[in-house]
Coordinates of C-alpha atoms and ligand atoms in Angstrom, one line a residue:
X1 CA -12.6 -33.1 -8.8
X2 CA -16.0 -32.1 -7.1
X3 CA -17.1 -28.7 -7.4
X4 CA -17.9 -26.1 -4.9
X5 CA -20.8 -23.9 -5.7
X6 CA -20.4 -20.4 -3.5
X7 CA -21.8 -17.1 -3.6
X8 CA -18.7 -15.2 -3.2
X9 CA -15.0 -16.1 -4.3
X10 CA -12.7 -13.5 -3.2
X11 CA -9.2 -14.7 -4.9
X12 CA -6.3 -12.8 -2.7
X13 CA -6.5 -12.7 1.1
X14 CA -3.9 -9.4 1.5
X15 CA -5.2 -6.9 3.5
X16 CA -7.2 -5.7 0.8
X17 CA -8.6 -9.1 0.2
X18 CA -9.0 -10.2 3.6
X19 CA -11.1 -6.9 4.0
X20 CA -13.7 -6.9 1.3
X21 CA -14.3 -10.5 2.4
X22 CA -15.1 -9.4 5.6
X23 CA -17.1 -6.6 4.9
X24 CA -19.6 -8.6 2.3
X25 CA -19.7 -11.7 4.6
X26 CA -20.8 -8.8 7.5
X27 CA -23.1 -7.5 5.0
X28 CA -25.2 -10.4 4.2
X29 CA -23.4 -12.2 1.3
X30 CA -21.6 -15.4 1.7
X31 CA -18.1 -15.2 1.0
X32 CA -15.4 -18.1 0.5
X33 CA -11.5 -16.5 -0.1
X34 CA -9.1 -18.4 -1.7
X35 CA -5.3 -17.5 -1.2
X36 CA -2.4 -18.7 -2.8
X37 CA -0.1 -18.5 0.5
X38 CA -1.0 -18.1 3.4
X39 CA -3.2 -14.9 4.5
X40 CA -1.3 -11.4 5.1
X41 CA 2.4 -12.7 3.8
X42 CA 2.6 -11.1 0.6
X43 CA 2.9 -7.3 0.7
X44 CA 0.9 -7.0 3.9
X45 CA 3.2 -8.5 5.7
X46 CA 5.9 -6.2 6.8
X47 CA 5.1 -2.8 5.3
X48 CA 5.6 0.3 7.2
X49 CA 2.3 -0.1 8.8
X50 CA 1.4 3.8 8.6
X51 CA -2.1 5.0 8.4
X52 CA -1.8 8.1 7.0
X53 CA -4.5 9.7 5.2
X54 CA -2.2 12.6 5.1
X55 CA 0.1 10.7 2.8
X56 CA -2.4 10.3 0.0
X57 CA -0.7 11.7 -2.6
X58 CA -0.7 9.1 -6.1
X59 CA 2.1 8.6 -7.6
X60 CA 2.4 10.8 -10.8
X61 CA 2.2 14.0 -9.8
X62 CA 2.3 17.2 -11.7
X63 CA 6.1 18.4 -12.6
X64 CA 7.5 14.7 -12.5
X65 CA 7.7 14.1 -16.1
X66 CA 11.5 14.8 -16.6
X67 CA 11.9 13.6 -13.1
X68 CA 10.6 10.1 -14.4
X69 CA 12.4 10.1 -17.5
X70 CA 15.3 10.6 -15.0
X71 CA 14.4 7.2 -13.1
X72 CA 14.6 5.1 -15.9
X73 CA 18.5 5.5 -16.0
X74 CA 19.4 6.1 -12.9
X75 CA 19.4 3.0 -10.6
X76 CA 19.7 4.8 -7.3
X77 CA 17.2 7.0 -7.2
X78 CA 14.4 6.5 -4.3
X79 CA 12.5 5.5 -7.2
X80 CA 13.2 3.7 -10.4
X81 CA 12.0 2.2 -13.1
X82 CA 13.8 -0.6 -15.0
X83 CA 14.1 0.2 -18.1
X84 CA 12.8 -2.4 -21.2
X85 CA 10.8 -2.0 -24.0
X86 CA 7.9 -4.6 -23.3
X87 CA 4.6 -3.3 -24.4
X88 CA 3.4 -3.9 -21.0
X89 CA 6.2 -1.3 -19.5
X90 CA 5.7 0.8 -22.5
X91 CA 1.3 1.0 -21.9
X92 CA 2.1 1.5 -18.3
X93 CA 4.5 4.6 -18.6
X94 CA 2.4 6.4 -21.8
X95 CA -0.8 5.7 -18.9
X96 CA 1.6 7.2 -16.5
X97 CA 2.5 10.0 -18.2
X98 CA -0.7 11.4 -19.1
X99 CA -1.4 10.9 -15.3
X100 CA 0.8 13.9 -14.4
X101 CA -1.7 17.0 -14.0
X102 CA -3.0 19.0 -11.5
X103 CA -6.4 18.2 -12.0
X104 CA -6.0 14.7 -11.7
X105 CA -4.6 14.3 -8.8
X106 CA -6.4 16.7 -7.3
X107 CA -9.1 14.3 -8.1
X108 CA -7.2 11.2 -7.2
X109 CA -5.9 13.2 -3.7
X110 CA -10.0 13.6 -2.7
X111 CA -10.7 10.1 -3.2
X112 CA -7.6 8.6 -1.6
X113 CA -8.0 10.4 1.2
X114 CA -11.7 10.3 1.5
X115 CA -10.9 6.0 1.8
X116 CA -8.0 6.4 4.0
X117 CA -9.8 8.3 6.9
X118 CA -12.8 6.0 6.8
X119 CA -10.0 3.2 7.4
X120 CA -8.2 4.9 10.1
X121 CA -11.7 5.1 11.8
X122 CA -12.3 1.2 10.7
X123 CA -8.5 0.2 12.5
X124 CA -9.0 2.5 15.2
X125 CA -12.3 0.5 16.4
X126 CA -10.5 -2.6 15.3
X127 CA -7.4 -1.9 17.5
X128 CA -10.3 -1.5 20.7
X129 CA -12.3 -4.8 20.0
X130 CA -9.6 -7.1 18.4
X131 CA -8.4 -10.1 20.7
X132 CA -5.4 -10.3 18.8
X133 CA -3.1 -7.2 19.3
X134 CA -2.5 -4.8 16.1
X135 CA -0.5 -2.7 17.5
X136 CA -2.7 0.6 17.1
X137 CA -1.1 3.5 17.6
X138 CA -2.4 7.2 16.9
X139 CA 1.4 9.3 17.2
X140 CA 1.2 11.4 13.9
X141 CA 3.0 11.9 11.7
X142 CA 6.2 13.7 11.0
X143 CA 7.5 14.6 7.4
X144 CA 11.1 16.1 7.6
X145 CA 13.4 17.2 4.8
X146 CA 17.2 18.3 4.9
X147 CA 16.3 20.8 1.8
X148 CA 14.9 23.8 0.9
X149 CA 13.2 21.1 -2.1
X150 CA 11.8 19.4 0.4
X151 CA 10.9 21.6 3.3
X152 CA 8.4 22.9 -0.1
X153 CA 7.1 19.4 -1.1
X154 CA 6.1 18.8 2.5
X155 CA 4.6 22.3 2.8
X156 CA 2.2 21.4 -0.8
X157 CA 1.5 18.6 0.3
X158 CA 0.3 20.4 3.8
X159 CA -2.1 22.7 2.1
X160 CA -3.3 19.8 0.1
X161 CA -4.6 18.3 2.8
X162 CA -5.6 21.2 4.9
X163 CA -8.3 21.7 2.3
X164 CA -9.5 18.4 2.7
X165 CA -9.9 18.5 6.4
X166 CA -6.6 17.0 7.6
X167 CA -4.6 18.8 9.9
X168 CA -0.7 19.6 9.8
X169 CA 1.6 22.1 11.4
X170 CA 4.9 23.6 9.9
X171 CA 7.6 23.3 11.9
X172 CA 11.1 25.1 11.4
X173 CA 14.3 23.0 12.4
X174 CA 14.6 24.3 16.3
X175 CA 10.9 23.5 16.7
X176 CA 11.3 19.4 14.7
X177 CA 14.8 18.7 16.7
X178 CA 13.0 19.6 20.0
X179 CA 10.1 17.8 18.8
X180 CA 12.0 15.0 18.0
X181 CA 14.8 14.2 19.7
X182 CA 15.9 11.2 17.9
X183 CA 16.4 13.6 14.5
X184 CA 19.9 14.9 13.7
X185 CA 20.5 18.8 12.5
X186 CA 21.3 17.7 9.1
X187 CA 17.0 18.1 9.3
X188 CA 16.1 21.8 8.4
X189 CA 12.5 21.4 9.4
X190 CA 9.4 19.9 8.6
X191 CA 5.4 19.1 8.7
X192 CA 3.9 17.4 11.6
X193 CA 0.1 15.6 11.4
X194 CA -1.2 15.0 14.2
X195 CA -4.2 12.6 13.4
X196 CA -2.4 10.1 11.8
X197 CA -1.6 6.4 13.3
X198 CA 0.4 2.9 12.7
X199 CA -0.5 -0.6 13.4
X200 CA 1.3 -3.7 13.2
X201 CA 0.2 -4.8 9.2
X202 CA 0.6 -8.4 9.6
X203 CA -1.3 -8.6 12.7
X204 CA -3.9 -6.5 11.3
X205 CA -4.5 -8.7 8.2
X206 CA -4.9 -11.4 10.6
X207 CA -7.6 -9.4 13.1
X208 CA -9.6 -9.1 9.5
X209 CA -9.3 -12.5 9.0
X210 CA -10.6 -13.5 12.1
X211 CA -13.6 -11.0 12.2
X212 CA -14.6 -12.5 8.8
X213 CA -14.2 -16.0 9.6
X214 CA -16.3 -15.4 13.0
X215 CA -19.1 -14.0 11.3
X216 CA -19.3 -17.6 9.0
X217 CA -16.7 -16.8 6.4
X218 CA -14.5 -19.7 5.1
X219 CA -11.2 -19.4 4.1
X220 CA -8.9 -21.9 1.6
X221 CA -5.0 -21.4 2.1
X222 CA -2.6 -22.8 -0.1
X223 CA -5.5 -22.4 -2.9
X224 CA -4.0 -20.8 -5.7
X225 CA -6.5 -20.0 -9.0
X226 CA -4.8 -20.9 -12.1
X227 CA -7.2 -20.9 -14.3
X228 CA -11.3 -19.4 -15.5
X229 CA -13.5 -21.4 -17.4
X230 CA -15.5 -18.6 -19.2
X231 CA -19.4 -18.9 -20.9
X232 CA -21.5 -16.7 -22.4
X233 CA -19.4 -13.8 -21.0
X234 CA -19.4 -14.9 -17.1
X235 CA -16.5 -17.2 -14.8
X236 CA -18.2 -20.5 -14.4
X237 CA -15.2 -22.0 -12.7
X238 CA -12.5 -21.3 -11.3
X239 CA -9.9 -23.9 -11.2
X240 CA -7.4 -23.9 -7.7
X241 CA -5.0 -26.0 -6.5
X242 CA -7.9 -26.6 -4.0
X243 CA -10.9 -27.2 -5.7
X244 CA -12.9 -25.9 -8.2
X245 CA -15.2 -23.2 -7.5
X246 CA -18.2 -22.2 -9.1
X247 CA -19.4 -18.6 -7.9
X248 CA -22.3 -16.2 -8.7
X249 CA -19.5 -13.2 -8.2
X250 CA -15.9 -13.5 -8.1
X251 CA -13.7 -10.6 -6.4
X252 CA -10.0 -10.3 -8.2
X253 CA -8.0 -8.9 -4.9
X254 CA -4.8 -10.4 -6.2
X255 CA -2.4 -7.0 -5.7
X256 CA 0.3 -7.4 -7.5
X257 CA -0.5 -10.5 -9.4
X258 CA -3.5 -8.9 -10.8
X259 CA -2.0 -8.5 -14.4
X260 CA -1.3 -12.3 -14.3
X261 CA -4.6 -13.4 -13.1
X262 CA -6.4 -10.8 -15.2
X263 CA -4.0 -12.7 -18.6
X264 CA -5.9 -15.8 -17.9
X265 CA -9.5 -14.1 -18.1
X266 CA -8.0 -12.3 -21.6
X267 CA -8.1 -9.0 -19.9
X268 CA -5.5 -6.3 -19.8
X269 CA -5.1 -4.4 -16.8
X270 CA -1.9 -2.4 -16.1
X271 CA -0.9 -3.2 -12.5
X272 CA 2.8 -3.4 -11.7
X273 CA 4.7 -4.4 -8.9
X274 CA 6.4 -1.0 -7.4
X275 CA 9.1 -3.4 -5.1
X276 CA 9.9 -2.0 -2.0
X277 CA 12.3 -3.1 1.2
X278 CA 12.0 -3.0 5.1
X279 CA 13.8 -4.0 7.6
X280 CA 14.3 -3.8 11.5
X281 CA 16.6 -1.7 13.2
X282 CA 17.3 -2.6 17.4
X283 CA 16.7 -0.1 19.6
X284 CA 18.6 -0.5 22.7
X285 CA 17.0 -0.1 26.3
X286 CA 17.6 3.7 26.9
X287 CA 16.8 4.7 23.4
X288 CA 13.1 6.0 24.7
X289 CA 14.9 8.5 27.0
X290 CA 18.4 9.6 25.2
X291 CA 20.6 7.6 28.4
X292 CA 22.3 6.2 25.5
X293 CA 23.9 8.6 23.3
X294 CA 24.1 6.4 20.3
X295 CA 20.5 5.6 19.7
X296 CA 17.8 7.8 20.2
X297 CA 14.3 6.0 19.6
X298 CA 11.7 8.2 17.5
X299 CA 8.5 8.8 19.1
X300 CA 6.7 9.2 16.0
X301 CA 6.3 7.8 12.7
X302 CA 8.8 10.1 10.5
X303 CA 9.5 10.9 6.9
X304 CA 12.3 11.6 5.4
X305 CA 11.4 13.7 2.0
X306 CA 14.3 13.5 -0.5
X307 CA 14.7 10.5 0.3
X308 CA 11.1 8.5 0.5
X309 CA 12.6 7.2 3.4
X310 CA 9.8 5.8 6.3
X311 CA 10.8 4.8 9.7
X312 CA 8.4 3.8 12.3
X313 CA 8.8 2.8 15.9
X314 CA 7.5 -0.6 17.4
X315 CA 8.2 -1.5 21.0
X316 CA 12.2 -2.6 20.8
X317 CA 13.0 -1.6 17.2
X318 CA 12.6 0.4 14.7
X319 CA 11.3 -0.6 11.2
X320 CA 12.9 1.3 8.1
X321 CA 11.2 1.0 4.7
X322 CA 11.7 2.6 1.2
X323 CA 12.3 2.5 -2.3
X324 CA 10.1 2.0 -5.1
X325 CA 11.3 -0.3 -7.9
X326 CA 9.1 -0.5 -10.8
X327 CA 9.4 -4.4 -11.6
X328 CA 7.0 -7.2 -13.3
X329 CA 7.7 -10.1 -10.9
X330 CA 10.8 -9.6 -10.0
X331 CA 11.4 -10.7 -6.6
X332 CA 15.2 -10.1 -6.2
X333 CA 16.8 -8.4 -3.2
X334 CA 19.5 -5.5 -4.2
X335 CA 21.4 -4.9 -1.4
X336 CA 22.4 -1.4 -2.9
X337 CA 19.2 -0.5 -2.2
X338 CA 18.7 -2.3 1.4
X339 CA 21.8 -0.5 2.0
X340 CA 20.6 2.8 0.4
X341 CA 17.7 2.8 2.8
X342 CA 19.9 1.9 6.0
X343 CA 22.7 4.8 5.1
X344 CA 19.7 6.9 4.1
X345 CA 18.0 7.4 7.4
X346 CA 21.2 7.0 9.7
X347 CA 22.1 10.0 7.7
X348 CA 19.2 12.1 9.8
X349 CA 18.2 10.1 12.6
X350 CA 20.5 9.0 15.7
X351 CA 21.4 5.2 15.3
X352 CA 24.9 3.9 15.1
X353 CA 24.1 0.3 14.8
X354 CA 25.8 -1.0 10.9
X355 CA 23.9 -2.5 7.9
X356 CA 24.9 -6.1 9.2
X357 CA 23.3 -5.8 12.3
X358 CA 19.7 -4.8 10.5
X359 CA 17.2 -7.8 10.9
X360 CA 13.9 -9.0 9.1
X361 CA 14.6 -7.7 6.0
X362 CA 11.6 -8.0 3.4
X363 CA 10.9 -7.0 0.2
X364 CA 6.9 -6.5 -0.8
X365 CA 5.7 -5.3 -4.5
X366 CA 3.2 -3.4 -4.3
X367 CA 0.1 -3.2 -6.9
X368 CA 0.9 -0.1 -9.2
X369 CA -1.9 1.4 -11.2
X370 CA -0.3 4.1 -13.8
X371 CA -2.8 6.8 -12.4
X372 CA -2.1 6.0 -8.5
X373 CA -5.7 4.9 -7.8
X374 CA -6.5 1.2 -7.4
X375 CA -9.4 -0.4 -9.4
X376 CA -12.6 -0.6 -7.1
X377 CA -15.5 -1.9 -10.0
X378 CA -17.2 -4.0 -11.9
X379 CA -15.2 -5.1 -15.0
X380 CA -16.8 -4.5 -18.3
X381 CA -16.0 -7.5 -19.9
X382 CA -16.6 -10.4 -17.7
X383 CA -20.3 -10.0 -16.2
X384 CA -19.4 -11.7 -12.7
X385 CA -15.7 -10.0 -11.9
X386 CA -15.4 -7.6 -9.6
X387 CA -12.2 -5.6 -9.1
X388 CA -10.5 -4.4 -5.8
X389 CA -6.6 -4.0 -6.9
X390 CA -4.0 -1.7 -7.2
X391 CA -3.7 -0.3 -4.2
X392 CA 0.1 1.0 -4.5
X393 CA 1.6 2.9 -2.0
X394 CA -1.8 3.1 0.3
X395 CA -2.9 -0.4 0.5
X396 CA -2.6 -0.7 4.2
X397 CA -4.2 2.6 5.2
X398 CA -7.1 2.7 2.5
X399 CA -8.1 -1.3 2.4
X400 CA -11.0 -1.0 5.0
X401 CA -12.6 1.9 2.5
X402 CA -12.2 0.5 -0.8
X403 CA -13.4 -2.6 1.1
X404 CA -16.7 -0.9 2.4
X405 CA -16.9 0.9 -1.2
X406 CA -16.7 -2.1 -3.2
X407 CA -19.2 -3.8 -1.3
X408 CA -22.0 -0.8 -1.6
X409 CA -21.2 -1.1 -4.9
X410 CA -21.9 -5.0 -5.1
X411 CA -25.0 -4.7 -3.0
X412 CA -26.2 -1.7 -4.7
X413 CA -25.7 0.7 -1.6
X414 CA -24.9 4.4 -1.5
X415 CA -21.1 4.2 -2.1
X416 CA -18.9 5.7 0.5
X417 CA -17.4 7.8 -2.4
X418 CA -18.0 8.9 -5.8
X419 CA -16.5 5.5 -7.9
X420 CA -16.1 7.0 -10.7
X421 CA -12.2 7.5 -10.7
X422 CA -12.0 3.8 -9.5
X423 CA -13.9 2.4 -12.2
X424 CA -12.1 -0.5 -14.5
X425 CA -13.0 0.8 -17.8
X426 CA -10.9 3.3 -17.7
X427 CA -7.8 0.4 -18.4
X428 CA -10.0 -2.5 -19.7
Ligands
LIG501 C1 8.3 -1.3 1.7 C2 6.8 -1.0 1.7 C3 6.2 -0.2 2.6 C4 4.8 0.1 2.6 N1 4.3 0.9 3.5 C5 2.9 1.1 3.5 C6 2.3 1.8 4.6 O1 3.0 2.3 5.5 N2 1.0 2.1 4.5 C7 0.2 1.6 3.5 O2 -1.0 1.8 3.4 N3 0.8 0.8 2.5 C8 2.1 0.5 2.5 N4 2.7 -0.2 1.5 C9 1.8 -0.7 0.5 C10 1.0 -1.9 0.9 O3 1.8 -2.8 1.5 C11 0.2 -2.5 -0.2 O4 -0.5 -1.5 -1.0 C12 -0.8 -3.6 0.3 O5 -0.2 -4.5 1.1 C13 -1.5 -4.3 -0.9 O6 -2.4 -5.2 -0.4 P1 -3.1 -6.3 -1.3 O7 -4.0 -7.1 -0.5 O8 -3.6 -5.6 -2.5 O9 -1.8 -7.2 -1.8 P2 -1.1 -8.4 -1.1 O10 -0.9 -8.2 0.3 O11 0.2 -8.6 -1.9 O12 -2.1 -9.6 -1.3 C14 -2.4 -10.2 -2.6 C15 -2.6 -11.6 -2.3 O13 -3.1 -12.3 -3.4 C16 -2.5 -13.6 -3.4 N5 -2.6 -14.1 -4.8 C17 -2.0 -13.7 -5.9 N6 -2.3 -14.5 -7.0 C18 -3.2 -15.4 -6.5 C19 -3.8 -16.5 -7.1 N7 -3.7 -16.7 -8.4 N8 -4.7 -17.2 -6.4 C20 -4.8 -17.0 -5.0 N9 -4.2 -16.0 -4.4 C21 -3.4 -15.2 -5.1 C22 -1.1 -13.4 -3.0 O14 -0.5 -14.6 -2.5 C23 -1.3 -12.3 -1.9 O15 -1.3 -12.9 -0.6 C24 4.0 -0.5 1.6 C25 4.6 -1.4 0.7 C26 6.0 -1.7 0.7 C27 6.5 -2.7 -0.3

């Protein structure tokens, strides 16, 4: 098999991939990206396409230790974690654990949403110049809650960001059902942000594909790396199912696979996949303007608290996503908890259509870190891997700044934020 010497290799062309690509093939360097699939099909695909630095919270939070505990026998809950004593579940919970304290994610909340407004700026100039649609659209956001419980987190969470420059506004129940007319009463009342936006995730992957390939990038689909020959410390090839590649730097922007793909190079980094569901929900014509009773359209992206529901309007439908199901590769479909999402937000928002009638349904995993920050560094074990994985929750809304983060990084620039909480030794 000949081999193809490059300067770049990013492995993983997600979002995340198919943006730190772009932004070192932009900035100089010459990138080749190898993917598995097919670009922007994995958990890119058909997420709920918010951009939200608002929503930058990680996921351990202070408080959520018995809350947690909880999750790991109860199979409904919003969030769960299957329980099994593997010592990779076992690392990833103890890492988890000791990730629950205000300081930390205070820390973790800065930096998160430091990278997720640069990225709303990035999507917002790449909705304007794009050829291909991405469906860019800068509604807000509106976080609603049917309890007292809620109505608080939402309010926290408020402040949070409030001291890091984003705006929200509290709004009691009169003010969010006249708001938003598509909300039923069972909503007491909630937080509405109004700088936040949604695109079309797919569509955007592809738009960052095309930039990159315009500007001389060149991109292998169907490549899959399966294997690292290492020497004297460095990758000196890497084997795919389309070549082999030798490369001076090699960028591991695998998501969810990162564990796996980190195995083969002997390294041991705690990403799991936190499965999730979406699906489409018809909106009838009428359901912009309440002539049909039955289905009221929302005009903004909305959350539903308690139950880490997220529902945001396209043009005829209506995508509903939720759930988080800590899992290592396991790609089945529970339809529970499709059904658990459905039920959940029919509960406060006006559509009568039934479960069957739901289309598109997808499931995504997305890249878990036990501290809720992704990995944006060099490693400290293999002298030509780079790291930009584990992106959880926010990989949509925050790829464009861990992109433009790892790259100043790579070439040595002033880095968009301080990297220190990103860094890979702190799991290596
Ligand atoms: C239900 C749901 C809703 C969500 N909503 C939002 C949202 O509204 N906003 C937001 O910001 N985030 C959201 N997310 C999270 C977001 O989807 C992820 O964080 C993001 O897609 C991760 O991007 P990625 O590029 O790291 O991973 P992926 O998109 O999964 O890309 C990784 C790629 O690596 C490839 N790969 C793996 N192994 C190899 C290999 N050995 N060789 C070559 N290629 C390989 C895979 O095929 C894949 O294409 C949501 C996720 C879910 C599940």
């Amino acid at each position: 098999m000949s081999v193809q010497k490059v300067d770049v290799l990013v492995i993983g062309g997600g979002i995340v991939g198919a943006c730190v690509a772009r932004e070192l093939q932009t900035s100089g360097r010459q990138v080749t990206l190898v993917e598995r699939g097919q670009p922007g099909q994995a958990c890119s695909f058909a997420n709920a396409g918010w951009l939200t630095p608002c929503f930058a919270m990680p996921l351990p939070q202070p408080g959520m230790f018995w809350k947690s505990i909880g999750w790991l026998f109860d199979p409904t809950s919003p969030l769960h974690i299957q329980p099994n004593l593997s010592p990779t579940l076992v690392r990833w919970m103890w890492l988890f654990l000791r990730a629950m304290n205000r300081e930390q994610m205070e820390k973790s909340v800065s930096i998160l949403t430091k990278i997720s407004s640069f990225s709303l700026d990035f999507y917002r100039e790449l909705g304007a110049r794009s050829k291909r649609p991405i469906g860019f659209e800068n509604r807000g956001l509106l976080m609603v809650s049917g309890t007292a419980a809620g109505l608080d987190y939402a309010t926290i969470e408020m402040q949070l960001m409030k001291e890091r420059g984003i705006d929200g506004r509290l709004m009691k129940q009169d003010e969010a059902l006249n708001f938003e007319p598509a909300l039923r009463p069972i909503v007491r009342g909630g937080v509405y942000f109004p700088g936040e936006a949604q695109a079309d995730p797919y569509a955007t992957t592809l738009a960052v594909m095309d930039e990159f390939t315009a500007a001389g990038g060149v991109s292998h689909a169907n490549a899959e790396a399966y294997q690292f020959e290492i020497e004297n410390g460095r990758i000196r090839r890497v084997l795919t199912t389309r070549g082999v590649f030798e490369a001076d730097l090699v960028v591991l922007a695998t998501g969810a696979w990162s564990k796996d793909v980190a195995k083969e190079l002997k390294l041991n980094i705690p990403i799991l996949g936190g499965k999730g569901y979406s699906m489409s929900v018809d909106m009838p014509e009428g359901a912009d303007s309440g002539v049909d009773s039955d289905f009221r359209k929302p005009k903004v992206p909305i959350m539903i608290v308690e139950k880490k529901i997220a529902v945001t309007p396209f043009q005829n439908h209506v995508r509903l996503a939720g759930t988080l199901e800590l899992v290592d590769q396991d790609f089945s479909i529970s339809s529970r908890r499709l059904q658990g999402v459905h039920s959940g937000a029919r509960e406060y928002l006006k559509f009568d259509s039934d479960f069957s009638e739901a289309r598109d349904i997808w499931r995504g995993l997305r890249p878990c870190t036990p501290d809720g920050v992704p990995i944006i560094g060099p490693s400290t074990r293999v002298s030509n891997l780079f790291y930009c994985a584990g992106h959880q929750l926010l990989g949509f809304q925050s790829a464009p700044g861990s992109a433009r983060l790892a790259a100043d990084l790579i070439l040595g620039r002033s880095p968009l934020v301080d990297p220190k909480g990103f860094q890979a030794d702190r799991f290596e």
